[in-house]
Amino acid sequence: MNIPKLKNLDKNNFFLMAGSCAIENRDLAFEIAEKIKGITDQFGIPFIFKGSYRKANRTKLNSFTGIGDIPALEILKEVGEFYDLPTVTDIHESDEAAIAAPYVDVLQIPAFLCRQTDLLAAAAKTGKAVNIKKGQFMSGPSMGFAVEKVLHENPNAQVFLTDRGNSFGYGDLVVDYRNIPEMQAHGVPVVMDCTHSLQQPNQGTGVTGGKPQLIETIAKAAIAVGADGLFIETHPSPAIAKSDGANMLPLDKLEALLEKLVRVRQAIV
Amino acid sequence: MNIPKLKNLDKNNFFLMAGSCAIENRDLAFEIAEKIKGITDQFGIPFIFKGSYRKANRTKLNSFTGIGDIPALEILKEVGEFYDLPTVTDIHESDEAAIAAPYVDVLQIPAFLCRQTDLLAAAAKTGKAVNIKKGQFMSGPSMGFAVEKVLHENPNAQVFLTDRGNSFGYGDLVVDYRNIPEMQAHGVPVVMDCTHSLQQPNQGTGVTGGKPQLIETIAKAAIAVGADGLFIETHPSPAIAKSDGANMLPLDKLEALLEKLVRVRQAIV
Amino acid sequence: MNIPKLKNLDKNNFFLMAGSCAIENRDLAFEIAEKIKGITDQFGIPFIFKGSYRKANRTKLNSFTGIGDIPALEILKEVGEFYDLPTVTDIHESDEAAIAAPYVDVLQIPAFLCRQTDLLAAAAKTGKAVNIKKGQFMSGPSMGFAVEKVLHENPNAQVFLTDRGNSFGYGDLVVDYRNIPEMQAHGVPVVMDCTHSLQQPNQGTGVTGGKPQLIETIAKAAIAVGADGLFIETHPSPAIAKSDGANMLPLDKLEALLEKLVRVRQAIV
Amino acid sequence: MNIPKLKNLDKNNFFLMAGSCAIENRDLAFEIAEKIKGITDQFGIPFIFKGSYRKANRTKLNSFTGIGDIPALEILKEVGEFYDLPTVTDIHESDEAAIAAPYVDVLQIPAFLCRQTDLLAAAAKTGKAVNIKKGQFMSGPSMGFAVEKVLHENPNAQVFLTDRGNSFGYGDLVVDYRNIPEMQAHGVPVVMDCTHSLQQPNQGTGVTGGKPQLIETIAKAAIAVGADGLFIETHPSPAIAKSDGANMLPLDKLEALLEKLVRVRQAIV
């Protein structure tokens, strides 16, 4: 793992990408980062702080899409500097790569966009690490082509792949754990997104549903089969979060969850 | 249907979006347009000529991606003017909307990108008609939110929705014909893409497979249930086409196919 | 088609298997048969009267399972004799084949049971025609093995295959029309079950849901792609039917539906 | 867990249902049972010996279906008595319940048959434990109705539910680990079938395929999320096994696998 400021790499633990879904405001970002940093240092977990500066593919037009790109990116940068943490954010079109790169350490490619060659190349060109989410319509083996698109542009790029489940009928997703070893075969770390893989898309209301009580199930299975990292969105009060509230983990439950997961990790290494 | 240069609208027939997958060269584009125009005029079918100027989401990096954006768009424009036909091409990032719009009559949003709010808005802003493909992971009812995103930006926009199948396991797609009436309920014409709905994605080779012998099956069912239009990629020699050869209809089979489909159409109106 | 008492075979039309889901009582069976016979004779449609004498795989224990096997079978026999119609019923275990065969002309194998070799063989042994429903988990090509199991036992058996949709996530089914030509390639007539393919299984209530307003969509597509027959459950008052009420067609809507379907059929032959 | 002769129940470990797919001959059954008994006693794992006496739903007619029902059942009984082990076999029609029950301790209901009320009732009536496999088309919550059907007939029955994956397109299955806690909510032990959940059904050859290198992945995830038991088919030489060879674990790899799984189990209890 070659990510600036990433700590605890000597602990042989899984790493964690976590934060709120969107950057809602400065105080909240600092509160979440501080809390997660404390917990992950205690357990020896490498931690990357996550926040979206813009939500570009909300189901409905009138959903929250952000507080403004640069203000949100500035907050990410401040959090990263203040807590000496790497940060990650997602980009949606090629020109966002160069805009976002100066503020963060990892650029994330959303699942729907994992086949967009120009976007992958633009992310690679920044020299930042690139986290590609597996499309809900993609097999693990096929994600090797996405990795190649990044490495062709920048052979030294640090790439990860993140699973967030497969389409399973219209209103449900299912995680296929066979994809973890199959994506690791591409020679990159593989992450399980425990938040979005529990979404229930295509709800009539236009608000994606969820089953947050199953986060622990999704995460434990991932660690047991050897996932290198976890992605978890968390919020002090998911019910009032401005996006993805249906699946975020209440922040005060993170410590107990990670404690269990560290035990599973120790059983398999 | 409010599309410039669209003929045969008084015939109460389905309309046809057809052409080769990518614009490969000027001669081929003219050959295909002339042939299809002749056939569709004979049957009284409104015809929109289709060609991609750039293939932005090929599975593999080394696949053909185009002859250059502007040269390909120029060919589309020439075809449209020479044959007095409307044309359609697909765009992948917001800034392509303004680039492509002067050359064509319809902007198409690829299925993977049907939730990208910025892209839909950029297409709407051009004043051109917008054809949104249903994502392989989207329900018909949910596509109403995509229509709203376009109409919010431009209340007078002519919007269509096109079905190209649903993910069905990793290596197959299945067309759900319930989506045709369910998408028509959004108040827009609905098109069946008879080419891409037969794809077999996620093949180990990185080359999407297909079942072109079933194009007639896909098309007949669509017309029978009331689809307003069809989308068919065709090529004089699919085996040597530079993209999507696995599913393109040989051009010399188009006339016989359309003749059958017109009969089905007459039976339901 | 080699079924005793089957009329209208010279009309080059699709055939119809129709009736109520379960045999609820004698009067209702006669009422439904008489009504459908009148309509199908008017349109020149070969008609097989359908009724289940036992519902063996209801989701919930306390659902209606029948009025008694022999009383229900007697009603089927009477209907067949009175109206000079062939009849069909479904069997669930091998010993039911010999029990039911004397009362009906076609034995139907439920979708969940389409791989049970003993059941297929027992049905074949009776000499009656055998209608095998495609499992929701089976491909069209694989159904050839089920046909072989029947023909191995009785090389002269009249076999049909009936599609009733595929599992599509837990709570939905999707019909894949590619299966119609692919099952016809086994050399047998292929039927579309327009009732059960609209089921919404695995509902929390234990009562399977449905979308009966889409029966016409399912049926038109089937006829357009060349299905040899249709299977439709119908009831004078679906809301009070003792099983499958969620998807049965109101009997008074059958005539208008068949009129449309006959027109589609005429367009393709 | 209320199963006669079941040992190691005080070890707070998962239990194991294991054996070859079909009973092929006496020597092989004894060899497999002895080997597994040795390993499971060493790890403190409760062990139930599994063998099918008849394969009733093979894809193809000419596949191996058994050595004769009673000879195979006699072997199961001998194994159970000689090693003082409980045994399990699967039944396919109601009258097999009373036939098989005297020879074994657990009756298993195949996945395709999990909704057959008569079969569930017949199994319950024997007083033996009943292991119901979840249909590839069933949700975990819906399996509560199958449990009810058994308990209604015999309120004291020991019931388990076993997951063997969901249909995922025609040629693949996917395990949904959310079903483990959701089926445990029915108040019964839940088992993961690590063999059949890796099947690749609907292959053109009529021989179901598999991915046996992923057995460890399937099993580790199951134990991590709290599965109560595992089901694993194993054979000294899977390549020459008479059925399901594509997915059986080579017997000499069982010990190393269980050692890893016991460590995962210890991490979660």
PDB file of C-alpha atoms in Angstrom, chain B residues 137-235:
ATOM      1  CA  PHE B 137     -29.397  -1.930 -13.229  1.00  0.00           C
ATOM      2  CA  MET B 138     -32.431   0.362 -13.439  1.00  0.00           C
ATOM      3  CA  SER B 139     -36.136  -0.369 -13.339  1.00  0.00           C
ATOM      4  CA  GLY B 140     -38.477   1.187 -15.869  1.00  0.00           C
ATOM      5  CA  PRO B 141     -40.343   3.179 -13.227  1.00  0.00           C
ATOM      6  CA  SER B 142     -37.053   4.646 -11.895  1.00  0.00           C
ATOM      7  CA  MET B 143     -36.214   6.034 -15.326  1.00  0.00           C
ATOM      8  CA  GLY B 144     -38.850   8.663 -14.658  1.00  0.00           C
ATOM      9  CA  PHE B 145     -36.284  10.448 -12.485  1.00  0.00           C
ATOM     10  CA  ALA B 146     -33.903  10.652 -15.477  1.00  0.00           C
ATOM     11  CA  VAL B 147     -36.660  12.149 -17.635  1.00  0.00           C
ATOM     12  CA  GLU B 148     -37.337  14.712 -14.914  1.00  0.00           C
ATOM     13  CA  LYS B 149     -33.664  15.707 -14.813  1.00  0.00           C
ATOM     14  CA  VAL B 150     -33.815  16.575 -18.530  1.00  0.00           C
ATOM     15  CA  LEU B 151     -37.168  18.328 -18.406  1.00  0.00           C
ATOM     16  CA  HIS B 152     -36.155  20.354 -15.384  1.00  0.00           C
ATOM     17  CA  GLU B 153     -33.328  21.866 -17.435  1.00  0.00           C
ATOM     18  CA  ASN B 154     -35.388  22.202 -20.600  1.00  0.00           C
ATOM     19  CA  PRO B 155     -39.149  21.762 -20.250  1.00  0.00           C
ATOM     20  CA  ASN B 156     -39.554  21.621 -24.023  1.00  0.00           C
ATOM     21  CA  ALA B 157     -37.008  18.873 -24.610  1.00  0.00           C
ATOM     22  CA  GLN B 158     -38.044  15.885 -26.681  1.00  0.00           C
ATOM     23  CA  VAL B 159     -36.977  12.923 -24.529  1.00  0.00           C
ATOM     24  CA  PHE B 160     -37.069   9.180 -25.321  1.00  0.00           C
ATOM     25  CA  LEU B 161     -36.162   6.217 -23.184  1.00  0.00           C
ATOM     26  CA  THR B 162     -34.479   3.156 -24.681  1.00  0.00           C
ATOM     27  CA  ASP B 163     -34.343  -0.281 -23.079  1.00  0.00           C
ATOM     28  CA  ARG B 164     -31.244  -2.390 -23.643  1.00  0.00           C
ATOM     29  CA  GLY B 165     -31.812  -5.157 -21.151  1.00  0.00           C
ATOM     30  CA  ASN B 166     -31.047  -5.913 -17.532  1.00  0.00           C
ATOM     31  CA  SER B 167     -28.055  -7.575 -15.910  1.00  0.00           C
ATOM     32  CA  PHE B 168     -28.887 -11.264 -15.499  1.00  0.00           C
ATOM     33  CA  GLY B 169     -25.912 -12.857 -13.823  1.00  0.00           C
ATOM     34  CA  TYR B 170     -22.527 -11.662 -15.006  1.00  0.00           C
ATOM     35  CA  GLY B 171     -22.496 -12.979 -18.531  1.00  0.00           C
ATOM     36  CA  ASP B 172     -25.990 -12.324 -19.807  1.00  0.00           C
ATOM     37  CA  LEU B 173     -28.705  -9.710 -20.187  1.00  0.00           C
ATOM     38  CA  VAL B 174     -32.447 -10.210 -20.180  1.00  0.00           C
ATOM     39  CA  VAL B 175     -35.050  -7.866 -21.637  1.00  0.00           C
ATOM     40  CA  ASP B 176     -38.036  -7.231 -19.394  1.00  0.00           C
ATOM     41  CA  TYR B 177     -40.903  -6.164 -21.652  1.00  0.00           C
ATOM     42  CA  ARG B 178     -42.895  -4.908 -18.701  1.00  0.00           C
ATOM     43  CA  ASN B 179     -40.601  -1.894 -18.915  1.00  0.00           C
ATOM     44  CA  ILE B 180     -42.093  -0.737 -22.199  1.00  0.00           C
ATOM     45  CA  PRO B 181     -45.513   0.216 -20.833  1.00  0.00           C
ATOM     46  CA  GLU B 182     -43.942   1.213 -17.526  1.00  0.00           C
ATOM     47  CA  MET B 183     -41.587   3.684 -19.225  1.00  0.00           C
ATOM     48  CA  GLN B 184     -44.338   4.949 -21.554  1.00  0.00           C
ATOM     49  CA  ALA B 185     -46.167   5.912 -18.371  1.00  0.00           C
ATOM     50  CA  HIS B 186     -43.537   8.665 -18.001  1.00  0.00           C
ATOM     51  CA  GLY B 187     -45.116  10.304 -21.058  1.00  0.00           C
ATOM     52  CA  VAL B 188     -42.236   9.710 -23.480  1.00  0.00           C
ATOM     53  CA  PRO B 189     -41.689   7.460 -26.519  1.00  0.00           C
ATOM     54  CA  VAL B 190     -39.973   4.181 -25.634  1.00  0.00           C
ATOM     55  CA  VAL B 191     -37.451   2.411 -27.855  1.00  0.00           C
ATOM     56  CA  MET B 192     -36.132  -1.146 -27.779  1.00  0.00           C
ATOM     57  CA  ASP B 193     -32.445  -1.509 -28.483  1.00  0.00           C
ATOM     58  CA  CYS B 194     -32.374  -4.838 -30.308  1.00  0.00           C
ATOM     59  CA  THR B 195     -28.596  -4.882 -30.551  1.00  0.00           C
ATOM     60  CA  HIS B 196     -27.177  -4.240 -27.114  1.00  0.00           C
ATOM     61  CA  SER B 197     -29.900  -6.135 -25.292  1.00  0.00           C
ATOM     62  CA  LEU B 198     -28.424  -9.283 -26.821  1.00  0.00           C
ATOM     63  CA  GLN B 199     -24.945  -8.654 -25.478  1.00  0.00           C
ATOM     64  CA  GLN B 200     -23.191 -11.216 -23.351  1.00  0.00           C
ATOM     65  CA  PRO B 201     -20.979  -9.051 -21.141  1.00  0.00           C
ATOM     66  CA  ASN B 202     -18.116  -9.967 -18.832  1.00  0.00           C
ATOM     67  CA  GLN B 203     -16.588 -12.523 -21.161  1.00  0.00           C
ATOM     68  CA  GLY B 204     -13.095 -13.585 -20.161  1.00  0.00           C
ATOM     69  CA  THR B 205     -11.666 -12.355 -23.444  1.00  0.00           C
ATOM     70  CA  GLY B 206     -12.720  -8.754 -22.818  1.00  0.00           C
ATOM     71  CA  VAL B 207     -14.748  -8.877 -26.031  1.00  0.00           C
ATOM     72  CA  THR B 208     -18.489  -8.724 -25.418  1.00  0.00           C
ATOM     73  CA  GLY B 209     -20.321 -11.638 -27.031  1.00  0.00           C
ATOM     74  CA  GLY B 210     -23.782 -11.845 -28.513  1.00  0.00           C
ATOM     75  CA  LYS B 211     -26.618 -13.809 -30.059  1.00  0.00           C
ATOM     76  CA  PRO B 212     -27.528 -11.932 -33.268  1.00  0.00           C
ATOM     77  CA  GLN B 213     -29.851 -14.683 -34.482  1.00  0.00           C
ATOM     78  CA  LEU B 214     -32.271 -13.487 -31.800  1.00  0.00           C
ATOM     79  CA  ILE B 215     -32.601  -9.882 -33.034  1.00  0.00           C
ATOM     80  CA  GLU B 216     -35.907 -10.729 -34.693  1.00  0.00           C
ATOM     81  CA  THR B 217     -37.250 -12.215 -31.454  1.00  0.00           C
ATOM     82  CA  ILE B 218     -36.301  -9.129 -29.438  1.00  0.00           C
ATOM     83  CA  ALA B 219     -37.762  -6.772 -32.037  1.00  0.00           C
ATOM     84  CA  LYS B 220     -41.048  -8.571 -32.639  1.00  0.00           C
ATOM     85  CA  ALA B 221     -41.848  -8.747 -28.954  1.00  0.00           C
ATOM     86  CA  ALA B 222     -41.095  -5.031 -28.585  1.00  0.00           C
ATOM     87  CA  ILE B 223     -43.378  -3.988 -31.419  1.00  0.00           C
ATOM     88  CA  ALA B 224     -46.127  -6.308 -30.230  1.00  0.00           C
ATOM     89  CA  VAL B 225     -46.192  -4.733 -26.777  1.00  0.00           C
ATOM     90  CA  GLY B 226     -46.300  -1.254 -28.241  1.00  0.00           C
ATOM     91  CA  ALA B 227     -42.728   0.049 -28.352  1.00  0.00           C
ATOM     92  CA  ASP B 228     -42.641   3.395 -30.161  1.00  0.00           C
ATOM     93  CA  GLY B 229     -39.285   2.829 -31.762  1.00  0.00           C
ATOM     94  CA  LEU B 230     -36.480   0.362 -32.384  1.00  0.00           C
ATOM     95  CA  PHE B 231     -32.729   0.800 -32.204  1.00  0.00           C
ATOM     96  CA  ILE B 232     -30.749  -1.557 -34.438  1.00  0.00           C
ATOM     97  CA  GLU B 233     -27.069  -1.506 -35.281  1.00  0.00           C
ATOM     98  CA  THR B 234     -26.329  -2.846 -38.716  1.00  0.00           C
ATOM     99  CA  HIS B 235     -23.268  -3.185 -40.888  1.00  0.00           C
TER     100      HIS B 235
END
